[in-house]
Amino acid sequence: MQWSELAFNALSVDELYEVMKLRVDIFVVEQNCPYPELDDKDRHPETRHILGRNPLGDIVAYARVLAPGVSYPEVSIGRVAVAEQARGAGVAHQLMTESMTVARRHWPAENIQLGGQEYLKSFYQKMGFEPVSEMYLEDGIPHLDMLFKRN
């Protein structure tokens, strides 16, 4: 897996298309959840886009790291997506590790928060995140806010 970290204005048109297609394929089509996928947070000047490419060069993993105050008071990781063909091989763990590394590099003193789907609670807990909210519905899908505390 080849990883890259890019600002919005550094994404090529093809990269942007692949990222949007991956996100829509997973969050809108696969999860049958129509929601406003384009939320302007992608274009925030401090947003970092994490892309994971397979050996063929296809983007099969993606997340975005948002600066403090954009979604939560803390740094946050969101839109965590792994293409179906790349699942089951540890790519999600690699993606989260890469995203957390980017968050630490840009905002070393900040905690990291995310709003994760409830069924992924144990996955995020293995990454060091702990629930900080009760379950809530976001676009009809059970979620939890989870926090990774800086030591």
PDB file of C-alpha atoms in Angstrom:
ATOM      1  CA  MET A   1       0.000   0.000   0.000  1.00  0.00           C
ATOM      2  CA  GLN A   2       1.338   3.410  -0.961  1.00  0.00           C
ATOM      3  CA  TRP A   3       0.184   6.310   1.224  1.00  0.00           C
ATOM      4  CA  SER A   4       0.034  10.003   0.441  1.00  0.00           C
ATOM      5  CA  GLU A   5      -1.141  13.066   2.333  1.00  0.00           C
ATOM      6  CA  LEU A   6      -2.451  15.981   0.315  1.00  0.00           C
ATOM      7  CA  ALA A   7      -4.182  19.304   0.779  1.00  0.00           C
ATOM      8  CA  PHE A   8      -7.329  19.787  -1.305  1.00  0.00           C
ATOM      9  CA  ASN A   9      -5.628  22.043  -3.853  1.00  0.00           C
ATOM     10  CA  ALA A  10      -2.883  19.422  -4.348  1.00  0.00           C
ATOM     11  CA  LEU A  11      -5.349  16.700  -5.392  1.00  0.00           C
ATOM     12  CA  SER A  12      -5.394  16.120  -9.130  1.00  0.00           C
ATOM     13  CA  VAL A  13      -8.763  16.061 -10.871  1.00  0.00           C
ATOM     14  CA  ASP A  14      -8.441  12.281 -11.256  1.00  0.00           C
ATOM     15  CA  GLU A  15      -7.543  11.820  -7.578  1.00  0.00           C
ATOM     16  CA  LEU A  16     -10.494  13.962  -6.510  1.00  0.00           C
ATOM     17  CA  TYR A  17     -12.806  11.936  -8.760  1.00  0.00           C
ATOM     18  CA  GLU A  18     -11.499   8.619  -7.360  1.00  0.00           C
ATOM     19  CA  VAL A  19     -11.884   9.850  -3.772  1.00  0.00           C
ATOM     20  CA  MET A  20     -15.438  11.094  -4.336  1.00  0.00           C
ATOM     21  CA  LYS A  21     -16.375   7.884  -6.152  1.00  0.00           C
ATOM     22  CA  LEU A  22     -14.978   5.735  -3.312  1.00  0.00           C
ATOM     23  CA  ARG A  23     -16.810   7.788  -0.683  1.00  0.00           C
ATOM     24  CA  VAL A  24     -20.121   7.787  -2.558  1.00  0.00           C
ATOM     25  CA  ASP A  25     -19.835   4.068  -3.403  1.00  0.00           C
ATOM     26  CA  ILE A  26     -19.421   3.239   0.294  1.00  0.00           C
ATOM     27  CA  PHE A  27     -21.345   5.845   2.254  1.00  0.00           C
ATOM     28  CA  VAL A  28     -24.240   6.519  -0.127  1.00  0.00           C
ATOM     29  CA  VAL A  29     -24.663   3.384  -2.271  1.00  0.00           C
ATOM     30  CA  GLU A  30     -23.345   0.484  -0.142  1.00  0.00           C
ATOM     31  CA  GLN A  31     -24.809   1.837   3.089  1.00  0.00           C
ATOM     32  CA  ASN A  32     -27.954   3.044   1.316  1.00  0.00           C
ATOM     33  CA  CYS A  33     -27.673   6.411   2.986  1.00  0.00           C
ATOM     34  CA  PRO A  34     -28.404   9.529   0.949  1.00  0.00           C
ATOM     35  CA  TYR A  35     -26.773  12.447   2.715  1.00  0.00           C
ATOM     36  CA  PRO A  36     -24.839  15.615   1.786  1.00  0.00           C
ATOM     37  CA  GLU A  37     -21.448  14.040   1.026  1.00  0.00           C
ATOM     38  CA  LEU A  38     -19.924  17.327  -0.136  1.00  0.00           C
ATOM     39  CA  ASP A  39     -19.757  19.480   2.985  1.00  0.00           C
ATOM     40  CA  ASP A  40     -17.030  22.063   2.215  1.00  0.00           C
ATOM     41  CA  LYS A  41     -14.753  20.569   4.891  1.00  0.00           C
ATOM     42  CA  ASP A  42     -12.713  18.933   2.124  1.00  0.00           C
ATOM     43  CA  ARG A  43     -11.680  22.369   0.866  1.00  0.00           C
ATOM     44  CA  HIS A  44     -10.742  23.788   4.280  1.00  0.00           C
ATOM     45  CA  PRO A  45      -7.134  25.021   3.959  1.00  0.00           C
ATOM     46  CA  GLU A  46      -5.904  22.813   6.825  1.00  0.00           C
ATOM     47  CA  THR A  47      -7.718  19.591   5.834  1.00  0.00           C
ATOM     48  CA  ARG A  48      -5.370  16.732   5.030  1.00  0.00           C
ATOM     49  CA  HIS A  49      -6.534  14.009   2.620  1.00  0.00           C
ATOM     50  CA  ILE A  50      -5.041  10.553   3.192  1.00  0.00           C
ATOM     51  CA  LEU A  51      -4.979   8.316   0.114  1.00  0.00           C
ATOM     52  CA  GLY A  52      -4.005   4.660   0.045  1.00  0.00           C
ATOM     53  CA  ARG A  53      -3.149   3.135  -3.323  1.00  0.00           C
ATOM     54  CA  ASN A  54      -2.920  -0.541  -4.171  1.00  0.00           C
ATOM     55  CA  PRO A  55      -0.016  -1.871  -6.303  1.00  0.00           C
ATOM     56  CA  LEU A  56      -2.000  -0.997  -9.472  1.00  0.00           C
ATOM     57  CA  GLY A  57      -2.191   2.641  -8.351  1.00  0.00           C
ATOM     58  CA  ASP A  58      -5.925   2.614  -7.582  1.00  0.00           C
ATOM     59  CA  ILE A  59      -7.118   4.572  -4.548  1.00  0.00           C
ATOM     60  CA  VAL A  60      -8.632   1.891  -2.295  1.00  0.00           C
ATOM     61  CA  ALA A  61      -8.423   3.664   1.074  1.00  0.00           C
ATOM     62  CA  TYR A  62      -9.199   7.213   2.112  1.00  0.00           C
ATOM     63  CA  ALA A  63      -9.673   9.371   5.195  1.00  0.00           C
ATOM     64  CA  ARG A  64      -9.562  13.055   5.917  1.00  0.00           C
ATOM     65  CA  VAL A  65      -7.961  14.715   8.901  1.00  0.00           C
ATOM     66  CA  LEU A  66      -9.619  17.940   9.996  1.00  0.00           C
ATOM     67  CA  ALA A  67      -8.074  20.744  12.014  1.00  0.00           C
ATOM     68  CA  PRO A  68      -9.356  21.549  15.498  1.00  0.00           C
ATOM     69  CA  GLY A  69     -12.634  23.470  15.345  1.00  0.00           C
ATOM     70  CA  VAL A  70     -13.720  22.241  11.901  1.00  0.00           C
ATOM     71  CA  SER A  71     -15.938  19.357  13.093  1.00  0.00           C
ATOM     72  CA  TYR A  72     -15.013  19.013  16.773  1.00  0.00           C
ATOM     73  CA  PRO A  73     -12.979  21.109  19.224  1.00  0.00           C
ATOM     74  CA  GLU A  74     -10.175  18.559  18.702  1.00  0.00           C
ATOM     75  CA  VAL A  75      -8.473  17.324  15.551  1.00  0.00           C
ATOM     76  CA  SER A  76     -10.782  14.830  13.886  1.00  0.00           C
ATOM     77  CA  ILE A  77     -10.587  11.943  11.457  1.00  0.00           C
ATOM     78  CA  GLY A  78     -13.525  11.250   9.184  1.00  0.00           C
ATOM     79  CA  ARG A  79     -14.783   9.772   5.937  1.00  0.00           C
ATOM     80  CA  VAL A  80     -12.735   6.645   6.715  1.00  0.00           C
ATOM     81  CA  ALA A  81     -13.305   4.418   3.670  1.00  0.00           C
ATOM     82  CA  VAL A  82     -11.794   1.178   2.370  1.00  0.00           C
ATOM     83  CA  ALA A  83     -12.890  -0.237  -0.979  1.00  0.00           C
ATOM     84  CA  GLU A  84     -14.587  -3.617  -0.801  1.00  0.00           C
ATOM     85  CA  GLN A  85     -11.772  -5.374  -2.690  1.00  0.00           C
ATOM     86  CA  ALA A  86      -9.212  -4.139  -0.134  1.00  0.00           C
ATOM     87  CA  ARG A  87     -11.087  -5.194   3.022  1.00  0.00           C
ATOM     88  CA  GLY A  88      -9.917  -7.980   5.295  1.00  0.00           C
ATOM     89  CA  ALA A  89      -6.213  -7.368   4.719  1.00  0.00           C
ATOM     90  CA  GLY A  90      -5.521  -4.841   7.490  1.00  0.00           C
ATOM     91  CA  VAL A  91      -5.907  -1.810   5.219  1.00  0.00           C
ATOM     92  CA  ALA A  92      -8.337  -0.071   7.609  1.00  0.00           C
ATOM     93  CA  HIS A  93      -5.816  -0.407  10.449  1.00  0.00           C
ATOM     94  CA  GLN A  94      -3.054   0.983   8.212  1.00  0.00           C
ATOM     95  CA  LEU A  95      -5.332   3.831   7.131  1.00  0.00           C
ATOM     96  CA  MET A  96      -6.133   4.797  10.721  1.00  0.00           C
ATOM     97  CA  THR A  97      -2.462   4.547  11.728  1.00  0.00           C
ATOM     98  CA  GLU A  98      -1.517   6.798   8.814  1.00  0.00           C
ATOM     99  CA  SER A  99      -4.319   9.266   9.658  1.00  0.00           C
ATOM    100  CA  MET A 100      -3.320   9.421  13.315  1.00  0.00           C
ATOM    101  CA  THR A 101       0.312  10.000  12.325  1.00  0.00           C
ATOM    102  CA  VAL A 102      -0.760  12.924  10.123  1.00  0.00           C
ATOM    103  CA  ALA A 103      -2.893  14.342  12.953  1.00  0.00           C
ATOM    104  CA  ARG A 104       0.053  14.140  15.381  1.00  0.00           C
ATOM    105  CA  ARG A 105       2.448  15.700  12.874  1.00  0.00           C
ATOM    106  CA  HIS A 106       0.222  18.732  12.192  1.00  0.00           C
ATOM    107  CA  TRP A 107      -1.364  19.147  15.642  1.00  0.00           C
ATOM    108  CA  PRO A 108       0.961  17.382  18.115  1.00  0.00           C
ATOM    109  CA  ALA A 109      -0.701  18.636  21.300  1.00  0.00           C
ATOM    110  CA  GLU A 110      -4.297  17.852  20.299  1.00  0.00           C
ATOM    111  CA  ASN A 111      -6.561  14.920  21.143  1.00  0.00           C
ATOM    112  CA  ILE A 112      -8.153  13.189  18.143  1.00  0.00           C
ATOM    113  CA  GLN A 113     -11.911  12.743  17.884  1.00  0.00           C
ATOM    114  CA  LEU A 114     -14.107  10.880  15.449  1.00  0.00           C
ATOM    115  CA  GLY A 115     -17.766  10.047  14.958  1.00  0.00           C
ATOM    116  CA  GLY A 116     -17.591   6.353  14.170  1.00  0.00           C
ATOM    117  CA  GLN A 117     -20.286   3.915  13.213  1.00  0.00           C
ATOM    118  CA  GLU A 118     -21.306   1.978  16.291  1.00  0.00           C
ATOM    119  CA  TYR A 119     -20.548  -1.428  14.756  1.00  0.00           C
ATOM    120  CA  LEU A 120     -16.886  -0.328  14.444  1.00  0.00           C
ATOM    121  CA  LYS A 121     -16.572   0.577  18.141  1.00  0.00           C
ATOM    122  CA  SER A 122     -14.191  -2.296  18.977  1.00  0.00           C
ATOM    123  CA  PHE A 123     -12.027  -1.549  15.907  1.00  0.00           C
ATOM    124  CA  TYR A 124     -11.578   2.057  17.021  1.00  0.00           C
ATOM    125  CA  GLN A 125     -11.005   0.979  20.628  1.00  0.00           C
ATOM    126  CA  LYS A 126      -8.131  -1.241  19.418  1.00  0.00           C
ATOM    127  CA  MET A 127      -6.684   1.923  17.865  1.00  0.00           C
ATOM    128  CA  GLY A 128      -6.810   3.654  21.277  1.00  0.00           C
ATOM    129  CA  PHE A 129     -10.105   5.553  20.951  1.00  0.00           C
ATOM    130  CA  GLU A 130     -12.675   5.515  23.750  1.00  0.00           C
ATOM    131  CA  PRO A 131     -16.389   6.348  23.508  1.00  0.00           C
ATOM    132  CA  VAL A 132     -17.296   9.820  24.790  1.00  0.00           C
ATOM    133  CA  SER A 133     -20.982   9.841  23.832  1.00  0.00           C
ATOM    134  CA  GLU A 134     -24.030   7.681  23.885  1.00  0.00           C
ATOM    135  CA  MET A 135     -25.121   6.141  20.602  1.00  0.00           C
ATOM    136  CA  TYR A 136     -26.808   8.640  18.278  1.00  0.00           C
ATOM    137  CA  LEU A 137     -28.276   8.376  14.805  1.00  0.00           C
ATOM    138  CA  GLU A 138     -26.514  10.204  12.014  1.00  0.00           C
ATOM    139  CA  ASP A 139     -28.348   9.889   8.712  1.00  0.00           C
ATOM    140  CA  GLY A 140     -30.186   6.893  10.184  1.00  0.00           C
ATOM    141  CA  ILE A 141     -26.962   5.018  11.109  1.00  0.00           C
ATOM    142  CA  PRO A 142     -25.936   4.419  14.761  1.00  0.00           C
ATOM    143  CA  HIS A 143     -22.766   6.350  15.632  1.00  0.00           C
ATOM    144  CA  LEU A 144     -20.596   7.091  18.669  1.00  0.00           C
ATOM    145  CA  ASP A 145     -18.237   9.974  19.283  1.00  0.00           C
ATOM    146  CA  MET A 146     -14.847   8.544  20.236  1.00  0.00           C
ATOM    147  CA  LEU A 147     -11.702  10.223  21.527  1.00  0.00           C
ATOM    148  CA  PHE A 148      -8.004   9.374  21.400  1.00  0.00           C
ATOM    149  CA  LYS A 149      -6.334  11.253  24.258  1.00  0.00           C
ATOM    150  CA  ARG A 150      -2.807  12.576  23.943  1.00  0.00           C
ATOM    151  CA  ASN A 151      -0.500  11.471  26.732  1.00  0.00           C
TER     152      ASN A 151
END
